[in-house]
Coordinates of C-alpha atoms in Angstrom, one line a residue:
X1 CA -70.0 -14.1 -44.4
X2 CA -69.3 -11.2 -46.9
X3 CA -69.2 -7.4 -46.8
X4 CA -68.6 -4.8 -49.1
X5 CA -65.5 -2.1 -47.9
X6 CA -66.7 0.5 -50.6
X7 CA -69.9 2.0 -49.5
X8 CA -69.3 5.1 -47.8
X9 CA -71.1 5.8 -44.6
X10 CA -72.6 8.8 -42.9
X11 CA -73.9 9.6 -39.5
X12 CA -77.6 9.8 -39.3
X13 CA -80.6 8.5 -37.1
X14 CA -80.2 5.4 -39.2
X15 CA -76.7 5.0 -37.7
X16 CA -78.1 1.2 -35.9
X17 CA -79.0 0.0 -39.6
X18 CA -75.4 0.2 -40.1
X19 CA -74.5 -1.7 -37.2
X20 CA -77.4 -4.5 -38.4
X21 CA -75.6 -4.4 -41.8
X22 CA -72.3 -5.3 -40.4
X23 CA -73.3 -8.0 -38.5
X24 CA -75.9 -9.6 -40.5
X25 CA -76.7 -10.4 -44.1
X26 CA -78.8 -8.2 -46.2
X27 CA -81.7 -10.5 -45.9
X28 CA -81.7 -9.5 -42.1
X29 CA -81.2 -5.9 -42.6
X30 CA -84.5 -5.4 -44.6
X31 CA -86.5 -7.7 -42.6
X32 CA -85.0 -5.0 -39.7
X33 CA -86.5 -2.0 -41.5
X34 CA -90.4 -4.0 -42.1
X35 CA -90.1 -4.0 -38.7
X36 CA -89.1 -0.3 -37.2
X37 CA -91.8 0.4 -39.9
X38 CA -94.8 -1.3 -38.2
X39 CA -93.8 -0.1 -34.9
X40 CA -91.6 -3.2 -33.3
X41 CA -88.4 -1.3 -32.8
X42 CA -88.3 1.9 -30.8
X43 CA -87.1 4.9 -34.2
X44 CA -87.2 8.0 -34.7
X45 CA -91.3 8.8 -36.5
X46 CA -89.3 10.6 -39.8
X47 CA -86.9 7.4 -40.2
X48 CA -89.5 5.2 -40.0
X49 CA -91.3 7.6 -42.8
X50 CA -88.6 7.1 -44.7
X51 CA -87.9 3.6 -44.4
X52 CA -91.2 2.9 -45.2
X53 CA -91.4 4.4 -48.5
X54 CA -87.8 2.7 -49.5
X55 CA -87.4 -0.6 -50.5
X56 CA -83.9 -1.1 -50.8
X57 CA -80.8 -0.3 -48.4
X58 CA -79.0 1.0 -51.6
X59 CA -81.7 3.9 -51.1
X60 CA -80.5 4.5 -47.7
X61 CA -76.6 4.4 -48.3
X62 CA -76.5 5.5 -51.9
X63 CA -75.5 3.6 -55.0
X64 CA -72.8 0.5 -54.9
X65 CA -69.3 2.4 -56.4
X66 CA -67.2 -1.0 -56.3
X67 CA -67.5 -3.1 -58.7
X68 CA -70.0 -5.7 -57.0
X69 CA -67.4 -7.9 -55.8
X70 CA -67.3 -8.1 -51.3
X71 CA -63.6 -8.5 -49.5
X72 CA -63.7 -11.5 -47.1
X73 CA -62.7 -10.6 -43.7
X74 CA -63.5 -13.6 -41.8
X75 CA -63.6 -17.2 -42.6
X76 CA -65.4 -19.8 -40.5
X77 CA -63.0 -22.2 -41.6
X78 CA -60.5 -20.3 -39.6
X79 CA -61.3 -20.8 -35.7
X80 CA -61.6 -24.6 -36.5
X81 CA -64.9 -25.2 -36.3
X82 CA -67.8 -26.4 -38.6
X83 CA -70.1 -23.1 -38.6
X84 CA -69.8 -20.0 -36.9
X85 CA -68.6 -19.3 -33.5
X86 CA -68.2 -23.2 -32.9
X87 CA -65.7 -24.2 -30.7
X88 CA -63.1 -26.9 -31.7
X89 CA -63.7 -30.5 -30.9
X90 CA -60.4 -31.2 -29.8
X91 CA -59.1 -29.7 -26.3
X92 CA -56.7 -26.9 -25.8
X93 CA -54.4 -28.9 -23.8
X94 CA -54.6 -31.6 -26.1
X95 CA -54.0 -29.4 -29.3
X96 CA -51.1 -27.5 -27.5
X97 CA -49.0 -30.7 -26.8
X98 CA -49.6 -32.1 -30.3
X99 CA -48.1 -28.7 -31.3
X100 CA -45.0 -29.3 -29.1
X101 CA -44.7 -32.5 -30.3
X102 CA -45.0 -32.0 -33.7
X103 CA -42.3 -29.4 -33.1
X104 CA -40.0 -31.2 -31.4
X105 CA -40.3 -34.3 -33.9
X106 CA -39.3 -32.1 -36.8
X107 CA -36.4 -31.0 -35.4
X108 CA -32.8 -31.8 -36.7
X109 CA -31.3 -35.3 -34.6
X110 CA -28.3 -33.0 -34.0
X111 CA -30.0 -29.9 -32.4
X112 CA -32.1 -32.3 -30.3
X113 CA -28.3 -33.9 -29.1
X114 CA -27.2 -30.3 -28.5
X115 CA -30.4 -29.2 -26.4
X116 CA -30.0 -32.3 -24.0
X117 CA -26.2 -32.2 -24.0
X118 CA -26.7 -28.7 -23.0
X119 CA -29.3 -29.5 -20.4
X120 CA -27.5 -32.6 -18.9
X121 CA -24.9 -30.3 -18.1
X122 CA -27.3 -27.3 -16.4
X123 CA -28.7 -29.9 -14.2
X124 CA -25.1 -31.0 -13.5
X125 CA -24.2 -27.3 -12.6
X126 CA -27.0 -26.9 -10.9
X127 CA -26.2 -29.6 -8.8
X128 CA -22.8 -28.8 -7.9
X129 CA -24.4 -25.5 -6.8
X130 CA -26.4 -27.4 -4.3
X131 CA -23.9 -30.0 -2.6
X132 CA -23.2 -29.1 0.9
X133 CA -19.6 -27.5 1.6
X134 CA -17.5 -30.2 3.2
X135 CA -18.3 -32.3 -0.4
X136 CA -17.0 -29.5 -2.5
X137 CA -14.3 -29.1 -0.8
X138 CA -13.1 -32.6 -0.8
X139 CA -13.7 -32.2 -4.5
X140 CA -12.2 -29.5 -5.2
X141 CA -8.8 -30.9 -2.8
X142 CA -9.1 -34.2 -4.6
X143 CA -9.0 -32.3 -8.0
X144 CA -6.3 -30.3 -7.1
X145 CA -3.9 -33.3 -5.8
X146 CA -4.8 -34.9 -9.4
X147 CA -3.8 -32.1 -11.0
X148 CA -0.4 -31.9 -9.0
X149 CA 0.0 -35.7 -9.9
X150 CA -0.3 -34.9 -13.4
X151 CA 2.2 -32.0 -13.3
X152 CA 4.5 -34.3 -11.6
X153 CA 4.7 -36.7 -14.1
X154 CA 5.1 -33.8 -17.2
X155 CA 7.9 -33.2 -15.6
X156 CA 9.5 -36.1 -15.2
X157 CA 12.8 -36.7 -17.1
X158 CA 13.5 -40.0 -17.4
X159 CA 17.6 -40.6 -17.1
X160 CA 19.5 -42.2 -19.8
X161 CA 22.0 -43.7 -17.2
X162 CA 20.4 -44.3 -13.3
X163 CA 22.2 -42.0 -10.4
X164 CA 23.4 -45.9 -8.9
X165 CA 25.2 -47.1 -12.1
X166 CA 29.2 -47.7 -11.6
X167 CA 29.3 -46.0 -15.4
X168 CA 28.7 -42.4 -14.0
X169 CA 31.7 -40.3 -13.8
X170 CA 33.4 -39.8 -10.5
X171 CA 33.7 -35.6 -8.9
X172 CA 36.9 -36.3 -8.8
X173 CA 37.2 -35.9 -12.7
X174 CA 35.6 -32.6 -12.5
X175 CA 37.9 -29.4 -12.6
X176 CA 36.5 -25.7 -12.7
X177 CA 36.1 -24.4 -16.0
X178 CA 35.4 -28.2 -17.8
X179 CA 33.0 -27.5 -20.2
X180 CA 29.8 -30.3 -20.2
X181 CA 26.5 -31.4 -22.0
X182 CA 23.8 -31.6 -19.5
X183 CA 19.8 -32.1 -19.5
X184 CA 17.7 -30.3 -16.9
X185 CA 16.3 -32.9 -14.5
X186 CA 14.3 -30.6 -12.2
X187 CA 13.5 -26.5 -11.1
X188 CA 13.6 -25.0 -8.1
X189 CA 13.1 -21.2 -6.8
X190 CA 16.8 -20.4 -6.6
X191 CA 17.9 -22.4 -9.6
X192 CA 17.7 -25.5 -11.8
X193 CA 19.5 -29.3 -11.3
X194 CA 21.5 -30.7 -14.4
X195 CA 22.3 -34.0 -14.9
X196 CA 26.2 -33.5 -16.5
X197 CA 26.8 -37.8 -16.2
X198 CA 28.1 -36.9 -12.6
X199 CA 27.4 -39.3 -10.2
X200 CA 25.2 -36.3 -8.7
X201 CA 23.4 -33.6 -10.4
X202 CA 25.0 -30.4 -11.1
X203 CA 23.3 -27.2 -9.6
X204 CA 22.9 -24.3 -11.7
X205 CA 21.7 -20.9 -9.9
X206 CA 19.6 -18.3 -11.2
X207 CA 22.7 -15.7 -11.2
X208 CA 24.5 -18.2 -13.7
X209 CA 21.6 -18.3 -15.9
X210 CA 22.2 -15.1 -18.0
X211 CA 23.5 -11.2 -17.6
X212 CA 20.9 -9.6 -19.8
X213 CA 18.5 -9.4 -17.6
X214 CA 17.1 -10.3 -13.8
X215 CA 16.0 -13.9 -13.7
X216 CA 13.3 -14.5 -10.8
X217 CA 12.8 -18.2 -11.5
X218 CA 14.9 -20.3 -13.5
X219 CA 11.1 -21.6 -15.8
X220 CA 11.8 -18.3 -17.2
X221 CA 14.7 -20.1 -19.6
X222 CA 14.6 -23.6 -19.0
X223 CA 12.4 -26.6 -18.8
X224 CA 13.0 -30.1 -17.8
X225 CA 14.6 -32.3 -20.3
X226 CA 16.2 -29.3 -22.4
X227 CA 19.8 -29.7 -23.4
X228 CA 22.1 -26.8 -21.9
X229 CA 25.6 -26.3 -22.7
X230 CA 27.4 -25.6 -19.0
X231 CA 30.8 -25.3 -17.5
X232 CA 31.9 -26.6 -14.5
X233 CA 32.3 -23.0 -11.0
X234 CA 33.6 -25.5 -8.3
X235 CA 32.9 -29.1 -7.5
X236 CA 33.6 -30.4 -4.0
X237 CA 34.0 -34.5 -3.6
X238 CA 33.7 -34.4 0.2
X239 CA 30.3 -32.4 0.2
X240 CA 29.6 -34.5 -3.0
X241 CA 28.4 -30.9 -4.7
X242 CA 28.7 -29.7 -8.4
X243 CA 28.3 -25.7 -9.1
X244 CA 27.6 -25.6 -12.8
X245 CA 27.2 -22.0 -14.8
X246 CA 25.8 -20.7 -18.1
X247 CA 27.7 -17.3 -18.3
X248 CA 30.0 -16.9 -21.0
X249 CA 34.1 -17.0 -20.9
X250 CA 34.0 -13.2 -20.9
X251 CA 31.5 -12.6 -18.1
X252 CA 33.4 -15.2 -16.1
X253 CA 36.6 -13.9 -17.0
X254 CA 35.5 -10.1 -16.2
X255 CA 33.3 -11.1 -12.1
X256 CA 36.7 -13.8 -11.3
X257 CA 33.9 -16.4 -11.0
X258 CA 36.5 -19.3 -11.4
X259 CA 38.3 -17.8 -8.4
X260 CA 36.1 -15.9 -6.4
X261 CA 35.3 -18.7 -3.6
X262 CA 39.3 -18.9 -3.3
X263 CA 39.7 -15.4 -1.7
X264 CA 40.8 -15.4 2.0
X265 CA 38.9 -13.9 4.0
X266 CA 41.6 -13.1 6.4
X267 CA 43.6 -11.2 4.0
X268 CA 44.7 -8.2 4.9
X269 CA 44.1 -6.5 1.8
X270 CA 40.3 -7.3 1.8
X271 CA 38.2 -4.7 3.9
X272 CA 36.5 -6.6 6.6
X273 CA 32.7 -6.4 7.5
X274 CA 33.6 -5.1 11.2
X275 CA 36.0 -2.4 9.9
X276 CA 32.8 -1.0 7.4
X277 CA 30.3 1.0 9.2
X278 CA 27.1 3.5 8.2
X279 CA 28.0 6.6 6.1
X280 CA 31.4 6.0 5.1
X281 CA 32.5 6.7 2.0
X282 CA 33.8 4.1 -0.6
X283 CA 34.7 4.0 -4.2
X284 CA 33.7 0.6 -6.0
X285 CA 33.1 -0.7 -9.5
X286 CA 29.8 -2.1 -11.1
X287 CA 30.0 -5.5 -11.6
X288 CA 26.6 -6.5 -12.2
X289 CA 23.3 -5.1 -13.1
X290 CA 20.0 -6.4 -12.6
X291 CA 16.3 -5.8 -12.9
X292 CA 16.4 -4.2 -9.2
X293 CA 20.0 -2.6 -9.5
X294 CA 23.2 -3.2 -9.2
X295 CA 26.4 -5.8 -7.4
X296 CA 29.7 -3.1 -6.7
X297 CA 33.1 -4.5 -5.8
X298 CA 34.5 -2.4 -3.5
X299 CA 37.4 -4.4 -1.9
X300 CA 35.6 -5.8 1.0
X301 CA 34.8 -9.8 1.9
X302 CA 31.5 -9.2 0.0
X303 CA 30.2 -6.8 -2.5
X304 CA 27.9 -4.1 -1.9
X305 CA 24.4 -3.8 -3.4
X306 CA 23.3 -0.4 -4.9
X307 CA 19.7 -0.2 -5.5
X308 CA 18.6 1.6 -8.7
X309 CA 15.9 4.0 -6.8
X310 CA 19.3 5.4 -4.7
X311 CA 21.3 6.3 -7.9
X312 CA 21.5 9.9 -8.5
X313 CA 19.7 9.3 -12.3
X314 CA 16.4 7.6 -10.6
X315 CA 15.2 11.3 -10.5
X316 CA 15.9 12.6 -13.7
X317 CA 14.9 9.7 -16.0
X318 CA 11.2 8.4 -15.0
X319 CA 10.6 5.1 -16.2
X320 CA 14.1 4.2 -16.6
X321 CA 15.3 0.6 -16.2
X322 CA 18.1 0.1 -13.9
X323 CA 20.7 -1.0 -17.1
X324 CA 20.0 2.7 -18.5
X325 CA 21.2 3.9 -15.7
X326 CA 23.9 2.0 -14.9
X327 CA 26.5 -0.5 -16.6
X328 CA 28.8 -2.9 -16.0
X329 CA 32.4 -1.2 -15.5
X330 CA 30.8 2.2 -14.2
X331 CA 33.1 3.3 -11.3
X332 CA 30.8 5.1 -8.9
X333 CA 31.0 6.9 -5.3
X334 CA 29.0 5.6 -2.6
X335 CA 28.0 5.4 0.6
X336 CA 27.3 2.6 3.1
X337 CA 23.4 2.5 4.0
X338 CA 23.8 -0.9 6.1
X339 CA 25.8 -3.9 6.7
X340 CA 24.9 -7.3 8.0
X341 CA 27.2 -8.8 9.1
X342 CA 25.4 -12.2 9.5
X343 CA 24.6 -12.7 6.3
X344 CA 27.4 -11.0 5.2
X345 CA 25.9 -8.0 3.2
X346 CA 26.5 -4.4 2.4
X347 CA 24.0 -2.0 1.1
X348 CA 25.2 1.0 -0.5
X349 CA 23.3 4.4 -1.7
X350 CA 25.2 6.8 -4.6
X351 CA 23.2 9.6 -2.8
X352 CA 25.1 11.6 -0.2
X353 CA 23.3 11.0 3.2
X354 CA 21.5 14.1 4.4
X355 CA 22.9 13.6 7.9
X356 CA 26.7 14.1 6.8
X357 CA 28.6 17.3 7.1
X358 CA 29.1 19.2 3.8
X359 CA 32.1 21.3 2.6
X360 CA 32.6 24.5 4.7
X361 CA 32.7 27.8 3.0
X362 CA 34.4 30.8 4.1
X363 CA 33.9 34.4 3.1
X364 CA 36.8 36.8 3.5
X365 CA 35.7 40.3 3.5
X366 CA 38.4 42.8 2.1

């Protein structure tokens, strides 16, 4: 079916001719106008006048001012059929999986392994979604104990020479200050075991790690199986105990590590816990500094601990680190906040307590 796009068109009584021409041929159109001539069709008396005494539909529209030639708009080819307004032969559910298929067939082999990988895994999701709670629990328990198992064995060192063997070297060969190869065996929260040859491992604490800054667990510089350099703090053949250190000959030299466990408690030149108490006034020197503040030796059985948030600087510099504020050989005045005497500690403030009387001022009138 053809039509021409170039005629122009007006409104006029004629106006359902037009509608005829669109859907029809030409052929029907004038067999249209015989007829509202004689009277079949209900038209207006002067169209029918009109129509009568024209022959062609060129009369009617005016002259053609395209070249002859009519657009195709439609194609009966296009819905499938054999003529117009014929339905296919083959059903729409028929023709819509042929269509799914035929797109499914020509896809790539690996995009069609990617969209069931993919949806294997969904469903698998979706099916852990829907197991009751005791089985995901189990699950998740029996995946957690797996995963310890398998951090367990990482860690595992294995021993050139077992702990049993006659060939390990006796305490008794040990003296403080011996310098010794090791290789971390295991970690703990307060420090790390070292296996020096000895027939038991070596223990080296997280304060014997390093001065430059706060150690909170000993993973931060070792791992097991590393090779660490170490010196022998004090070794004990009854207790069968090794206390190993990282700290260089200075450090050691300068906090009397070697000798510290030697003091006497009963000395009388050592100030006792029982003869320190709350707001008394004591002059000590840094020894130590750490991430939270600061060890003081003050004389006593013990040192005291000064906390960076009671130094007098806390206030002045915001955001400064406790070893801006304070450094190892600093001679300070303080004050005693609390002592324990069962676990044998003294905490210390370099603020002057509120509650203490100050100087006394006179004012001599003359």
């Amino acid at each position: 079916m053809t039509m021409s796009m170039a005629r122009p068109l007006k409104f006029n009584p004629l106006h359902a001719f037009a509608v005829v021409i669109l859907s029809t041929s030409w052929e029907y159109a004038t067999a249209f106008q015989t007829q509202a001539a004689q009277g079949a069709i209900g038209l207006p008396t002067k169209s029918i006048v009109r129509l009568s005494n024209q022959d062609k539909i060129d009369a009617m529209f005016g002259p053609r001012v395209d070249d002859g030639e009519d657009e195709v708009l439609f194609s009966d080819t296009e819905r499938g059929g054999d003529s117009w307004g014929a339905p296919s032969t083959e059903d729409s559910h028929q023709v819509k999986k042929k269509k799914c298929m035929t797109r499914w067939g020509s896809l790539n082999p690996k995009v069609k392994a990617r969209i069931v990988k993919e949806a294997q895994e969904r469903a698998i999701r979706n099916k852990k979604k829907r197991e009751p709670a005791a089985d995901k629990k189990r699950r998740l328990y029996m995946q957690y104990k797996e995963m310890e198992k398998q951090s367990k064995r990482e860690k595992f060192v294995i021993r050139e020479t077992p702990t049993s063997s006659p060939a390990r070297i006796s305490l008794s060969s040990f003296n403080p200050g011996d310098s010794l190869k090791g290789r971390v065996i295991s970690l703990t929260n307060f420090g790390a075991y070292v296996d020096v040859g000895s027939e038991v491992d070596g223990l080296l604490h997280v304060s014997q790690i390093t001065r430059d800054e706060f150690v909170s667990h000993p993973r931060q510089f070792l791992s097991p199986g590393m090779e660490v350099d170490v010196r022998v703090v004090r070794v004990s053949k009854e207790l069968k105990k090794l206390q190993l250190t990282m700290l260089p000959e200075e450090i050691l030299e300068e906090e009397n590590v070697f000798n510290k466990f030697d003091i006497d408690e009963d000395e009388d030149d050592r100030i006792q816990l029982d003869e320190i108490e709350v707001d008394d006034e004591l002059w000590g020197e840094i020894r130590r500094v750490t991430d939270y503040g600061a060890y003081v030796e003050l004389g006593a059985v013990v040192r005291g601990f000064l906390h960076f948030m009671d130094h007098p600087l806390f206030g002045d510099l915001n955001g400064a680190k406790p070893n801006e504020i304070m450094a190892v050989g600093d001679r300070v005045r303080v004050w005693v906040m609390d002592v324990d005497t069962t676990q044998k500690r003294i905490k210390l403030t370099a603020n002057r307590p509120p509650g203490l009387p100050g100087p006394r001022r006179e004012i001599q009138w003359v």
